[in-house]
Coordinates of C-alpha atoms and ligand atoms in Angstrom, one line a residue:
Chain A
M1 CA 0.0 0.0 0.0
K2 CA 2.8 2.4 1.0
T3 CA 4.7 1.4 -2.1
T4 CA 1.7 2.2 -4.2
L5 CA 1.7 5.7 -2.8
T6 CA 5.4 6.1 -3.4
I7 CA 5.0 5.2 -7.0
C8 CA 2.0 7.3 -7.3
K9 CA 3.9 10.3 -5.9
R10 CA 6.7 9.6 -8.3
E11 CA 4.3 9.6 -11.2
L12 CA 2.8 12.9 -10.1
R13 CA 6.3 14.3 -9.8
A14 CA 6.9 13.3 -13.4
Y15 CA 3.7 14.9 -14.6
F16 CA 4.1 18.1 -12.7
G17 CA 7.9 18.3 -12.8
S18 CA 7.7 18.9 -16.6
Y19 CA 5.6 21.1 -18.7
I20 CA 3.5 18.2 -19.9
A21 CA 1.0 18.4 -17.0
Y22 CA 0.3 22.1 -17.9
V23 CA 0.1 21.6 -21.6
L24 CA -2.3 18.7 -21.2
T25 CA -4.4 20.5 -18.6
A26 CA -4.5 23.6 -20.8
L27 CA -5.6 21.5 -23.8
F28 CA -8.3 19.8 -21.7
L29 CA -9.6 23.0 -20.3
L30 CA -9.6 24.6 -23.7
L31 CA -11.7 21.8 -25.2
T32 CA -14.1 21.4 -22.3
G33 CA -14.4 25.2 -21.8
G34 CA -15.1 25.7 -25.5
F35 CA -17.8 23.0 -25.6
F36 CA -19.4 24.4 -22.4
Y37 CA -19.5 27.9 -23.8
S38 CA -21.0 27.0 -27.1
W39 CA -23.6 24.7 -25.5
L40 CA -24.5 27.4 -23.0
R41 CA -25.0 29.9 -25.8
Y42 CA -27.0 27.5 -27.7
F43 CA -29.1 26.8 -24.7
I44 CA -29.7 30.5 -24.0
L45 CA -30.4 31.4 -27.6
F46 CA -32.7 28.5 -28.4
G47 CA -33.8 27.8 -24.8
G48 CA -37.0 26.3 -23.7
Y49 CA -35.5 22.9 -22.9
V50 CA -35.0 21.6 -19.4
L51 CA -31.5 22.0 -18.2
P52 CA -30.5 18.3 -17.8
S53 CA -31.4 17.3 -21.3
G54 CA -30.9 20.7 -22.9
L55 CA -27.5 21.6 -21.6
W56 CA -25.8 19.0 -19.3
Q57 CA -26.4 16.0 -21.6
Q58 CA -24.7 17.9 -24.5
V59 CA -21.9 19.2 -22.4
F60 CA -21.1 15.8 -20.9
L61 CA -21.4 14.0 -24.2
D62 CA -18.8 16.3 -25.6
M63 CA -16.6 15.9 -22.5
R64 CA -16.2 12.2 -23.6
Y65 CA -14.3 13.4 -26.6
C66 CA -12.1 15.7 -24.6
A67 CA -11.2 12.8 -22.3
M68 CA -10.7 10.6 -25.3
I69 CA -8.3 13.1 -26.9
V70 CA -6.3 14.0 -23.8
L71 CA -6.1 10.8 -21.6
P72 CA -4.1 8.7 -24.1
L73 CA -1.5 11.5 -24.0
V74 CA -1.6 11.2 -20.2
T75 CA -1.1 7.5 -20.0
M76 CA 1.2 7.0 -22.9
R77 CA 4.3 7.5 -20.8
L78 CA 3.4 5.3 -17.8
F79 CA 5.4 2.2 -18.8
A80 CA 6.7 3.1 -22.3
E81 CA 8.9 5.9 -20.9
E82 CA 10.4 3.6 -18.2
K83 CA 11.1 0.9 -20.8
K84 CA 12.7 3.3 -23.2
L85 CA 14.9 5.0 -20.5
G86 CA 15.7 1.7 -18.9
T87 CA 14.5 2.8 -15.5
I88 CA 12.2 -0.1 -15.3
E89 CA 15.0 -2.6 -14.7
L90 CA 16.0 -0.9 -11.5
L91 CA 12.3 -0.8 -10.5
W92 CA 12.1 -4.6 -10.6
T93 CA 15.1 -5.0 -8.3
Y94 CA 13.3 -3.2 -5.4
P95 CA 11.2 -5.2 -3.0
V96 CA 7.9 -4.3 -4.6
R97 CA 5.1 -6.3 -6.1
D98 CA 4.1 -5.9 -9.7
L99 CA 0.5 -5.1 -8.6
E100 CA 1.8 -2.2 -6.4
V101 CA 3.6 -0.8 -9.4
V102 CA 0.5 -1.0 -11.6
L103 CA -1.8 0.5 -9.0
G104 CA 0.7 3.3 -8.2
K105 CA 1.0 4.3 -11.8
F106 CA -2.8 4.0 -12.3
L107 CA -3.5 6.1 -9.3
G108 CA -1.0 8.7 -10.4
A109 CA -2.6 9.1 -13.8
W110 CA -6.0 9.1 -12.2
L111 CA -5.2 11.8 -9.7
F112 CA -3.8 13.9 -12.6
Y113 CA -7.1 13.4 -14.4
V114 CA -9.0 14.6 -11.3
F115 CA -6.7 17.6 -11.3
M116 CA -7.7 18.4 -14.8
L117 CA -11.3 17.8 -14.2
V118 CA -11.7 20.1 -11.2
P119 CA -11.2 23.4 -13.0
T120 CA -13.8 22.4 -15.7
A121 CA -16.4 22.8 -13.0
V122 CA -15.5 26.4 -12.5
A123 CA -17.6 27.8 -15.4
P124 CA -20.7 25.8 -14.5
L125 CA -20.4 26.9 -10.9
V126 CA -20.1 30.5 -12.0
F127 CA -23.3 29.9 -14.0
Y128 CA -24.8 28.4 -10.8
T129 CA -24.3 31.8 -9.0
F130 CA -26.7 33.3 -11.6
Y131 CA -29.1 30.5 -11.8
Q132 CA -29.5 27.9 -9.0
F133 CA -30.0 24.7 -11.1
D134 CA -30.6 21.3 -9.8
L135 CA -27.2 19.9 -8.9
G136 CA -28.2 16.2 -9.1
P137 CA -27.9 15.6 -12.8
F138 CA -24.9 17.8 -13.0
L139 CA -23.0 15.8 -10.4
T140 CA -24.1 12.5 -11.9
G141 CA -22.7 13.7 -15.2
Y142 CA -19.4 14.4 -13.6
F143 CA -19.4 11.1 -11.9
G144 CA -19.9 9.5 -15.3
V145 CA -17.1 11.5 -16.8
L146 CA -14.8 10.4 -14.0
L147 CA -15.7 6.7 -14.5
L148 CA -15.3 6.9 -18.2
G149 CA -11.9 8.6 -17.8
T150 CA -10.9 6.0 -15.3
A151 CA -11.7 3.3 -17.9
F152 CA -9.7 5.2 -20.6
I153 CA -6.7 5.4 -18.2
A154 CA -6.8 1.7 -17.4
C155 CA -6.9 1.0 -21.2
G156 CA -4.1 3.5 -21.9
M157 CA -1.9 2.1 -19.2
F158 CA -2.2 -1.4 -20.6
V159 CA -1.2 -0.2 -24.1
S160 CA 1.7 1.7 -22.6
S161 CA 3.0 -1.6 -21.0
L162 CA 3.1 -3.2 -24.4
T163 CA 5.6 -0.9 -26.0
E164 CA 8.6 1.4 -25.3
N165 CA 7.5 3.9 -27.8
Q166 CA 5.2 6.6 -26.4
V167 CA 3.8 7.5 -29.8
V168 CA 2.8 3.9 -30.4
S169 CA 1.4 3.8 -26.9
A170 CA -0.9 6.9 -27.6
M171 CA -1.9 5.7 -31.1
G172 CA -2.7 2.2 -29.8
T173 CA -4.9 3.7 -27.1
Y174 CA -6.7 5.9 -29.6
G175 CA -7.2 2.9 -31.8
I176 CA -8.9 0.9 -29.0
L177 CA -11.0 3.9 -27.8
I178 CA -12.1 4.7 -31.4
T179 CA -13.1 1.1 -31.9
F180 CA -15.3 1.3 -28.8
W181 CA -16.7 4.6 -30.0
Y182 CA -17.3 3.2 -33.5
I183 CA -19.6 0.5 -32.0
T184 CA -22.0 3.3 -30.9
W185 CA -22.6 4.9 -34.3
N186 CA -22.8 1.7 -36.2
E187 CA -26.4 1.0 -35.6
S188 CA -27.5 0.7 -39.2
V189 CA -24.8 -1.8 -40.3
A190 CA -25.5 -4.8 -38.2
S191 CA -28.6 -6.7 -37.1
V192 CA -30.5 -5.6 -34.0
A193 CA -29.3 -8.5 -31.9
V194 CA -25.7 -7.8 -32.7
I195 CA -26.1 -4.1 -32.0
E196 CA -27.7 -4.8 -28.6
G197 CA -24.8 -7.0 -27.7
L198 CA -22.3 -4.4 -28.8
L199 CA -24.1 -1.6 -27.0
K200 CA -23.7 -3.5 -23.8
V201 CA -19.9 -3.4 -24.1
S202 CA -19.7 0.1 -25.5
L203 CA -18.0 2.4 -23.2
F204 CA -19.6 5.4 -24.8
D205 CA -23.2 4.2 -24.7
R206 CA -22.8 3.1 -21.1
F207 CA -22.0 6.7 -20.4
L208 CA -25.2 7.9 -21.9
N209 CA -27.3 7.3 -18.7
F210 CA -24.9 9.3 -16.6
A211 CA -25.0 12.2 -19.1
R212 CA -28.8 12.2 -18.8
G213 CA -28.4 12.3 -15.0
V214 CA -29.4 8.7 -14.4
V215 CA -27.3 6.4 -12.2
D216 CA -27.7 2.7 -13.0
T217 CA -25.7 0.2 -11.0
Q218 CA -25.3 -1.9 -14.1
D219 CA -23.3 0.9 -15.7
I220 CA -21.1 1.3 -12.6
V221 CA -20.5 -2.4 -12.5
F222 CA -19.6 -2.3 -16.2
F223 CA -17.0 0.4 -15.7
V224 CA -15.5 -1.3 -12.7
L225 CA -15.2 -4.6 -14.6
F226 CA -13.7 -2.8 -17.6
V227 CA -11.0 -1.1 -15.4
L228 CA -10.2 -4.4 -13.5
Y229 CA -9.9 -6.2 -16.8
F230 CA -7.3 -3.8 -18.1
L231 CA -5.4 -3.7 -14.8
F232 CA -5.2 -7.5 -15.1
L233 CA -4.1 -7.3 -18.7
T234 CA -1.4 -4.8 -17.7
L235 CA -0.1 -7.2 -15.0
A236 CA -0.1 -10.0 -17.6
S237 CA 1.8 -7.9 -20.0
L238 CA 4.4 -6.9 -17.4
D239 CA 4.9 -10.6 -16.7
A240 CA 6.2 -11.0 -20.2
R241 CA 9.6 -9.8 -19.0
K242 CA 10.0 -13.1 -17.3
W243 CA 10.6 -14.9 -20.6
R244 CA 11.3 -12.0 -22.9
G245 CA 13.8 -10.2 -20.7
V246 CA 14.4 -6.4 -20.3
G247 CA 16.4 -3.8 -22.0
A248 CA 16.8 -2.8 -25.6
A249 CA 16.6 -6.3 -26.7
S250 CA 13.0 -6.8 -25.6
Chain B
M1 CA 25.4 -15.4 0.7
I2 CA 24.8 -15.9 -3.0
Q3 CA 24.2 -19.3 -4.4
A4 CA 23.5 -20.1 -8.0
H5 CA 22.7 -23.6 -9.0
R6 CA 22.7 -24.6 -12.6
L7 CA 21.2 -21.4 -13.7
T8 CA 20.0 -21.4 -17.3
K9 CA 18.3 -18.6 -19.1
R10 CA 16.8 -18.8 -22.6
F11 CA 15.3 -16.0 -24.6
G12 CA 13.2 -17.8 -27.1
S13 CA 15.4 -20.4 -28.6
F14 CA 18.6 -18.5 -27.7
T15 CA 20.4 -19.7 -24.6
A16 CA 22.0 -16.7 -22.9
I17 CA 23.5 -18.7 -20.0
A18 CA 23.6 -22.4 -19.4
E19 CA 24.1 -24.4 -16.2
V20 CA 25.9 -21.6 -14.3
S21 CA 26.7 -22.6 -10.7
F22 CA 28.7 -20.8 -8.1
R23 CA 28.7 -19.6 -4.5
V24 CA 29.8 -16.4 -3.0
E25 CA 30.5 -16.4 0.7
E26 CA 29.6 -13.7 3.1
G27 CA 31.9 -10.6 2.9
E28 CA 33.5 -11.7 -0.3
I29 CA 34.1 -9.5 -3.3
V30 CA 33.7 -11.5 -6.4
G31 CA 34.4 -10.3 -10.0
F32 CA 32.4 -11.5 -12.9
L33 CA 34.6 -11.4 -15.9
G34 CA 33.6 -12.0 -19.5
P35 CA 33.5 -10.5 -23.0
N36 CA 30.4 -8.8 -24.5
G37 CA 27.4 -11.0 -24.6
A38 CA 28.9 -13.6 -22.3
G39 CA 25.9 -13.6 -20.0
K40 CA 27.1 -11.5 -17.1
S41 CA 24.2 -9.1 -17.0
T42 CA 21.7 -11.9 -17.6
T43 CA 23.1 -13.7 -14.5
M44 CA 23.0 -10.6 -12.4
R45 CA 19.5 -9.7 -13.5
I46 CA 18.4 -13.2 -12.3
L47 CA 20.2 -12.6 -8.9
G48 CA 18.6 -9.1 -8.8
G49 CA 15.1 -10.4 -9.3
V50 CA 14.5 -8.7 -12.6
F51 CA 13.5 -11.9 -14.2
P52 CA 13.6 -15.6 -13.2
P53 CA 15.8 -18.3 -14.6
T54 CA 14.4 -20.7 -17.2
A55 CA 15.9 -23.5 -15.2
G56 CA 18.0 -23.9 -12.0
Y57 CA 17.7 -21.7 -9.0
A58 CA 19.5 -18.9 -7.1
R59 CA 19.5 -17.9 -3.5
V60 CA 20.5 -14.5 -2.2
A61 CA 21.0 -14.1 1.6
G62 CA 19.2 -17.4 2.0
Y63 CA 16.1 -16.5 0.0
D64 CA 15.2 -18.0 -3.3
V65 CA 15.1 -15.2 -5.9
V66 CA 11.8 -16.6 -7.4
D67 CA 9.9 -18.2 -4.5
D68 CA 10.9 -15.6 -1.9
S69 CA 11.5 -12.8 -4.4
L70 CA 10.5 -9.9 -2.1
R71 CA 12.7 -10.9 0.7
A72 CA 15.6 -11.6 -1.6
R73 CA 15.2 -8.2 -3.2
Q74 CA 15.0 -6.6 0.2
A75 CA 18.5 -8.0 0.8
I76 CA 20.2 -6.6 -2.3
G77 CA 21.4 -3.4 -3.8
Y78 CA 21.6 -3.4 -7.6
F79 CA 23.5 -1.3 -9.9
P80 CA 22.3 -1.7 -13.5
E81 CA 24.6 -1.8 -16.5
R82 CA 22.6 1.0 -18.1
V83 CA 22.5 3.6 -15.4
A84 CA 19.0 4.9 -16.0
L85 CA 17.6 7.2 -13.3
Y86 CA 14.6 9.5 -13.2
T87 CA 16.1 12.6 -14.8
D88 CA 13.3 14.9 -13.6
M89 CA 14.1 14.4 -9.9
T90 CA 16.9 16.0 -7.9
V91 CA 19.4 13.7 -6.4
R92 CA 18.0 14.0 -2.9
E93 CA 14.4 13.5 -4.1
Y94 CA 15.4 10.5 -6.0
L95 CA 17.2 8.9 -3.1
G96 CA 14.1 9.7 -1.0
Y97 CA 12.0 7.8 -3.5
V98 CA 14.5 4.8 -3.4
A99 CA 14.5 4.8 0.4
D100 CA 10.7 4.5 0.3
M101 CA 10.9 1.7 -2.3
K102 CA 13.4 -0.1 -0.2
H103 CA 11.2 0.3 2.9
V104 CA 13.8 2.2 4.9
P105 CA 11.9 3.4 8.0
A106 CA 10.9 7.0 7.8
K107 CA 12.9 8.3 10.7
E108 CA 16.1 6.7 9.5
Q109 CA 15.8 8.0 5.9
A110 CA 17.4 11.4 6.3
R111 CA 20.5 9.8 8.0
E112 CA 20.7 7.0 5.5
I113 CA 20.4 9.3 2.5
A114 CA 23.1 11.6 3.9
R115 CA 25.3 8.5 4.5
V116 CA 25.2 7.2 1.0
M117 CA 25.5 10.7 -0.5
D118 CA 28.6 11.2 1.5
R119 CA 30.0 7.8 0.6
C120 CA 29.6 8.4 -3.1
G121 CA 30.7 12.0 -3.0
V122 CA 27.4 13.5 -4.2
T123 CA 26.5 15.5 -1.1
H124 CA 27.1 18.8 -2.9
M125 CA 24.9 17.7 -5.8
G126 CA 21.8 17.0 -3.6
H127 CA 19.7 19.7 -5.1
R128 CA 20.7 19.2 -8.7
L129 CA 18.3 17.6 -11.2
I130 CA 19.7 14.2 -12.2
G131 CA 19.2 15.1 -15.8
T132 CA 21.8 17.9 -15.5
L133 CA 24.5 15.7 -14.0
S134 CA 27.6 14.4 -15.8
K135 CA 27.8 10.7 -16.5
G136 CA 30.3 10.2 -13.7
Y137 CA 28.0 11.8 -11.2
R138 CA 25.0 9.9 -12.4
Q139 CA 27.0 6.7 -12.0
R140 CA 27.7 7.7 -8.4
V141 CA 24.0 8.4 -7.8
G142 CA 23.4 4.9 -9.2
I143 CA 25.9 3.4 -6.8
A144 CA 24.4 5.5 -3.9
Q145 CA 20.9 4.1 -4.6
A146 CA 22.4 0.5 -4.5
L147 CA 24.1 1.2 -1.2
L148 CA 20.9 2.7 0.3
G149 CA 19.4 0.6 3.1
Q150 CA 22.6 -1.2 3.7
P151 CA 21.8 -4.3 1.7
K152 CA 23.7 -7.5 2.6
V153 CA 24.5 -8.2 -1.0
L154 CA 25.5 -5.8 -3.7
I155 CA 25.1 -6.7 -7.4
L156 CA 27.1 -4.2 -9.5
D157 CA 26.9 -4.5 -13.3
E158 CA 30.0 -2.8 -14.7
P159 CA 30.2 -0.1 -12.0
T160 CA 33.3 1.6 -13.6
A161 CA 32.2 1.5 -17.3
G162 CA 32.5 4.9 -19.0
L163 CA 34.2 6.7 -16.1
D164 CA 37.4 8.7 -16.4
P165 CA 40.5 7.1 -14.9
E166 CA 40.3 9.2 -11.7
Q167 CA 36.7 8.2 -11.1
V168 CA 37.5 4.6 -11.9
T169 CA 40.1 4.6 -9.1
E170 CA 37.6 6.2 -6.8
V171 CA 34.8 3.7 -7.5
R172 CA 37.3 0.9 -7.0
K173 CA 38.3 2.3 -3.7
L174 CA 34.7 2.6 -2.7
I175 CA 34.1 -1.0 -3.5
R176 CA 37.2 -2.1 -1.6
E177 CA 35.8 -0.1 1.4
L178 CA 32.7 -2.3 1.3
R179 CA 34.8 -5.3 2.1
G180 CA 33.5 -6.8 5.3
H181 CA 30.2 -4.8 5.3
S182 CA 28.7 -6.3 2.2
T183 CA 29.0 -9.2 -0.1
V184 CA 29.7 -7.9 -3.6
I185 CA 29.5 -9.4 -7.0
L186 CA 30.6 -7.0 -9.7
S187 CA 30.9 -7.5 -13.5
T188 CA 33.5 -6.1 -15.8
H189 CA 35.4 -7.0 -18.9
I190 CA 38.6 -5.4 -17.6
L191 CA 41.1 -7.9 -16.2
P192 CA 43.1 -5.5 -14.0
E193 CA 39.8 -4.4 -12.4
V194 CA 39.2 -7.8 -10.8
E195 CA 42.9 -7.9 -9.8
A196 CA 42.5 -4.6 -8.1
T197 CA 39.3 -5.2 -6.2
C198 CA 38.3 -8.9 -6.1
D199 CA 38.9 -11.8 -3.8
R200 CA 37.8 -14.3 -6.4
V201 CA 36.9 -14.2 -10.1
L202 CA 34.2 -16.0 -12.1
I203 CA 35.0 -16.2 -15.7
I204 CA 32.1 -16.7 -18.1
N205 CA 32.1 -17.0 -21.9
Q206 CA 29.2 -17.7 -24.2
G207 CA 26.9 -18.4 -21.3
R208 CA 29.1 -20.9 -19.6
L209 CA 31.2 -20.6 -16.5
L210 CA 34.8 -21.4 -17.5
A211 CA 36.6 -20.8 -14.2
V212 CA 36.3 -19.8 -10.6
D213 CA 39.5 -18.9 -8.8
T214 CA 41.5 -16.2 -7.2
P215 CA 42.9 -13.7 -9.6
R216 CA 46.5 -14.6 -8.7
N217 CA 45.9 -18.4 -9.1
L218 CA 44.3 -17.8 -12.4
N219 CA 47.1 -15.7 -13.6
R220 CA 49.7 -18.2 -12.4
R221 CA 47.9 -21.2 -13.9
L222 CA 47.4 -19.6 -17.2
R223 CA 50.7 -17.9 -17.6
Q224 CA 53.2 -20.6 -18.3
L225 CA 55.6 -18.1 -19.8
S226 CA 56.0 -14.4 -18.9
Q227 CA 56.3 -12.1 -21.9
I228 CA 58.5 -9.0 -22.0
H229 CA 58.4 -6.5 -24.8
V230 CA 61.8 -5.0 -25.7
E231 CA 62.6 -2.2 -28.2
A232 CA 66.1 -1.1 -28.9
Q233 CA 68.2 0.4 -31.7
A234 CA 70.3 -2.6 -32.5
P235 CA 71.1 -5.0 -35.3
L236 CA 68.3 -7.6 -35.1
V237 CA 70.4 -10.8 -35.3
S238 CA 72.9 -9.7 -32.6
L239 CA 70.1 -8.6 -30.3
L240 CA 68.3 -11.9 -30.6
E241 CA 71.6 -13.7 -30.0
T242 CA 72.4 -11.6 -26.9
L243 CA 68.9 -12.1 -25.4
R244 CA 68.9 -15.8 -26.0
Q245 CA 72.0 -16.2 -23.9
I246 CA 70.3 -14.9 -20.8
D247 CA 69.5 -17.5 -18.2
G248 CA 65.7 -18.1 -17.9
V249 CA 64.9 -16.9 -21.4
V250 CA 63.0 -19.6 -23.2
R251 CA 62.4 -18.0 -26.6
V252 CA 62.8 -14.6 -28.3
E253 CA 60.6 -13.5 -31.2
A254 CA 61.1 -10.5 -33.4
T255 CA 57.8 -8.6 -33.7
H256 CA 58.7 -5.5 -35.6
T257 CA 61.7 -3.9 -37.4
D258 CA 61.7 -0.3 -38.6
H259 CA 65.0 1.2 -39.9
N260 CA 67.3 0.5 -37.1
V261 CA 64.7 0.1 -34.3
V262 CA 63.8 -3.5 -33.6
A263 CA 61.1 -4.8 -31.3
V264 CA 61.2 -8.3 -29.8
T265 CA 59.1 -10.3 -27.4
V266 CA 61.1 -12.3 -24.9
L267 CA 59.4 -15.3 -23.4
T268 CA 60.7 -16.1 -20.0
D269 CA 60.4 -18.3 -17.0
P270 CA 57.4 -16.8 -15.0
T271 CA 59.1 -17.3 -11.7
K272 CA 61.8 -14.8 -12.6
D273 CA 61.7 -11.1 -13.4
L274 CA 64.3 -10.7 -16.1
R275 CA 63.7 -7.1 -17.0
G276 CA 66.7 -5.8 -15.1
V277 CA 69.1 -8.4 -16.7
I278 CA 67.7 -7.8 -20.2
A279 CA 68.1 -4.0 -19.9
E280 CA 71.6 -4.4 -18.6
R281 CA 72.8 -6.7 -21.4
V282 CA 71.3 -4.5 -24.1
V283 CA 72.9 -1.3 -22.7
R284 CA 76.2 -3.1 -22.2
Q285 CA 76.4 -3.7 -25.9
G286 CA 76.1 0.0 -26.4
W287 CA 72.6 -0.2 -28.0
P288 CA 70.2 2.5 -27.0
L289 CA 67.3 0.8 -25.1
L290 CA 64.0 2.5 -26.1
E291 CA 61.4 0.5 -24.2
I292 CA 61.1 -2.5 -21.9
R293 CA 57.8 -3.6 -20.4
P294 CA 56.0 -6.8 -19.3
V295 CA 53.2 -7.8 -21.6
Q296 CA 50.0 -8.3 -19.6
L297 CA 47.9 -11.3 -20.3
S298 CA 44.9 -9.9 -21.9
L299 CA 41.3 -11.0 -21.4
E300 CA 41.4 -12.5 -24.9
D301 CA 44.5 -14.5 -24.1
I302 CA 42.7 -15.9 -21.0
F303 CA 39.7 -16.9 -23.0
L304 CA 41.9 -18.6 -25.6
E305 CA 43.7 -20.4 -22.9
L306 CA 40.6 -21.5 -21.1
V307 CA 38.7 -22.5 -24.2
H308 CA 41.6 -24.6 -25.4
R309 CA 42.6 -26.2 -22.2
P310 CA 39.7 -25.9 -19.8
D311 CA 40.7 -29.0 -17.8
E312 CA 44.0 -27.4 -16.6
V313 CA 42.1 -24.7 -14.7
S314 CA 40.3 -25.4 -11.5
V315 CA 36.6 -25.0 -11.7
N316 CA 35.0 -25.5 -8.4
P317 CA 31.5 -24.3 -8.5
G318 CA 29.5 -24.5 -5.4
G319 CA 25.8 -25.1 -5.0
Ligands
ATP401 N1 16.0 -9.7 -23.6 C1 16.8 -10.4 -24.4 N2 16.3 -11.1 -25.5 C2 17.1 -11.8 -26.3 N3 18.4 -12.0 -26.1 C3 19.0 -11.4 -25.0 C4 18.2 -10.6 -24.1 N4 19.0 -10.1 -23.1 C5 20.2 -10.6 -23.4 N5 20.2 -11.3 -24.5 C6 21.4 -12.0 -25.1 O1 22.0 -12.8 -24.1 C7 23.4 -12.8 -24.3 C8 24.0 -12.4 -23.0 O2 23.7 -11.1 -22.7 P1 24.3 -10.3 -21.4 O3 23.7 -8.9 -21.5 O4 24.0 -11.1 -20.3 O5 25.8 -10.2 -21.7 P2 27.0 -9.5 -20.9 O6 27.9 -10.5 -20.5 O7 26.4 -8.6 -19.8 O8 27.6 -8.6 -22.0 P3 28.2 -7.1 -21.9 O9 29.6 -7.2 -21.5 O10 28.1 -6.6 -23.3 O11 27.4 -6.3 -21.0 C9 23.7 -11.8 -25.4 O12 24.0 -12.6 -26.6 C10 22.4 -11.0 -25.6 O13 22.2 -10.6 -26.9
MG402 MG1 26.3 -6.7 -19.5

């Protein structure tokens, strides 16, 4: 447990010790802020809808894309960088479990995501000072964005453990996330039965309920399983060093 | 303290090391000598818990490196061949991180970090980012992190590679100072290095252990004839004749002639140092003596010797 925190601290140090944390946060805020502003304008100009479906749903649906664009850039370095630099070899000689390493890195990236997410609430809260809207659907949406991002991070960390090239790591994660996204706008191509099956595993559709302000335990369970599955895959991928070795040769 | 028993590591179909067995006793400093690709790093990585062997087993401080991996790793300090440290941290921050990773109790950390920084001469670099340090200083920080937590066993993979001569001497001194406190296994492909620091030497080539012995024994067993290189301004035939008459000289071979400078290799009885006599004879003939020096047995020579007559060298693996 303590080791997990040590590694998490070291990850946060890596993010905030360089300009990458600020560049990524700026990018994320720019995207989310832009979407919020345009949807808010849209809502005010063409109002008449209720707030949850009229504004929050649109804002949170667009936040998915912001997370999808930015999070692979957050997770790409987690293992790839250590493999490339060779620091991973020394890491394995310390008395730490693989699981602690995985959880520490995961937690580090996750906390960084929370750090990026917090300031996105500033604009809506300023809006709240003018107009006291119902906070329930708003918070549910954030909860959904947090869960969705957590799933992206788990997926990105797994891809990062497969390669020592950060570009490959980011691209691979985009590939997987876009595939999941593709499942959602593919309705007309396959039969109804297939679509219904696909929708069950689609990250993005699972998110829909949260965006609408509805919490369904099934959705939460889905995200938790998704994250656990990718954490498990990451552990399995790290295990490959036992037969493939470490260093430039691997 | 370290026990390797028939360690074998395969990467796919390639066998990096095969049936490597040896023991290192408590407090010993043992050198691991071999050419590029011999399997030194592979063996050390297994001992360091980076990856398990394909077959065989290893114990460090009594713990199996696979079955009791965490406890084995708690007992070691490891210096990797490729000194890769987190460049975005300062030296002190980094050592703090390592202290946490090695479970050094919080209240002992400050003292322990100060101790290893002092030991490795990086105290004045504590606040520098590792990324801005020279290679030599990075190497020292690498050694400092290995020493941190006072591990019983130190596994140092080429600790002096890439350092300037002065720093090489310093690192060797540092290692010698560890004698008695820690058990050390260090790899190198420089023969004088093991002679300077080690109690015993393991020689490995192409994944197989060729010899385990003290540096001096090894040298004595291998070196049936000593070689002396002589350069003088002299007529070749007369020089050869003069040198051959010296008692203890077995053979004289001309190696190089250039105008009136000749170079010869004198093979002599290894129990006698004939440099003085040779110099005296040459000078007495009125020939200017330009150079006289013993020819060190090179690593390559040792391998050739071992590969060609392995049975003449004692191999006494433990385990
Ligand atoms: N991960 C790996 N995958 C495949 N082959 C490997 C791997 N790691 C090492 N090898 C091979 O195993 C052999 C032994 O390598 P090792 O690094 O142990 O040699 P070494 O004695 O440390 O050499 P050097 O003096 O160059 O450091 C080499 O032929 C190397 O190419
Ligand atoms: Mg090596």
